[in-house]
Amino acid sequence: MAEGTLVDSNVLLDIVTEDQAWLAWSMDALAAAAEAGPLLINPIIYAEVSVRFSNVEELDEALPPPDYRRAALPWEAAFLAGKAFLDYRRHGGARSSTLPDFFIGAHAAVDQLALLTRDPGRYRSYFPTVRLTAPEA
């Protein structure tokens, strides 16, 4: 079991892009999570945030390793993500780019991490054991 909060890419992208609608919430929620313990990202989150940067050095400057622990995606999480995604598809879920969310949710579930996200829907449905920090509905 790991300790800390896995930070979803949508929260990090809100901050990087200075999103008008979500910047304040994301900054406040990230600060609160950092006060509670370490912040973590995994390769999926890193990849999703990378689309806003020209090179890896800029990305690493925005997500410095001392502030954001790099966490490997557990093999068990990959299996759980696949099973949850299959269940989602069987219930009529779209094929569009949702699989990364399942990897993120499964990682939080397997390592018993909290998850900071502003899009809790699939996480609540498919990973009910994950402690979420998300905006109120």
Short mmCIF file of C-alpha atoms in Angstrom, two decimals, residues 1-2 6 73-74 76-77 80-81 84 101-115 123 126-132:
data_model
loop_
_atom_site.label_atom_id
_atom_site.label_comp_id
_atom_site.label_asym_id
_atom_site.label_seq_id
_atom_site.Cartn_x
_atom_site.Cartn_y
_atom_site.Cartn_z
CA MET A 1 0.00 0.00 0.00
CA ALA A 2 1.31 3.42 -0.99
CA LEU A 6 -2.65 10.40 -7.12
CA LEU A 73 1.65 1.51 -12.63
CA PRO A 74 1.24 -1.84 -10.84
CA GLU A 76 -2.48 -5.61 -10.92
CA ALA A 77 -3.79 -2.15 -11.77
CA LEU A 80 -8.12 -4.22 -13.00
CA ALA A 81 -8.26 -1.37 -15.55
CA ALA A 84 -13.33 -2.28 -15.42
CA ASP A 101 -9.12 6.99 -16.73
CA PHE A 102 -9.44 3.29 -15.98
CA PHE A 103 -5.67 2.94 -15.58
CA ILE A 104 -5.65 5.92 -13.21
CA GLY A 105 -8.61 4.67 -11.16
CA ALA A 106 -7.22 1.14 -10.98
CA HIS A 107 -3.82 2.44 -9.86
CA ALA A 108 -5.45 4.40 -7.04
CA ALA A 109 -7.52 1.35 -6.08
CA VAL A 110 -4.67 -1.18 -6.09
CA ASP A 111 -2.22 1.06 -4.20
CA GLN A 112 -4.98 2.41 -1.93
CA LEU A 113 -4.21 6.01 -2.87
CA ALA A 114 -6.56 8.95 -2.64
CA LEU A 115 -7.40 10.41 -6.06
CA TYR A 123 -14.07 6.61 -10.73
CA TYR A 126 -15.97 1.55 -11.37
CA PHE A 127 -13.59 2.08 -8.42
CA PRO A 128 -15.88 2.61 -5.42
CA THR A 129 -13.13 1.91 -2.88
CA VAL A 130 -11.04 4.88 -4.02
CA ARG A 131 -11.16 7.94 -1.77
CA LEU A 132 -11.94 10.84 -4.11
#
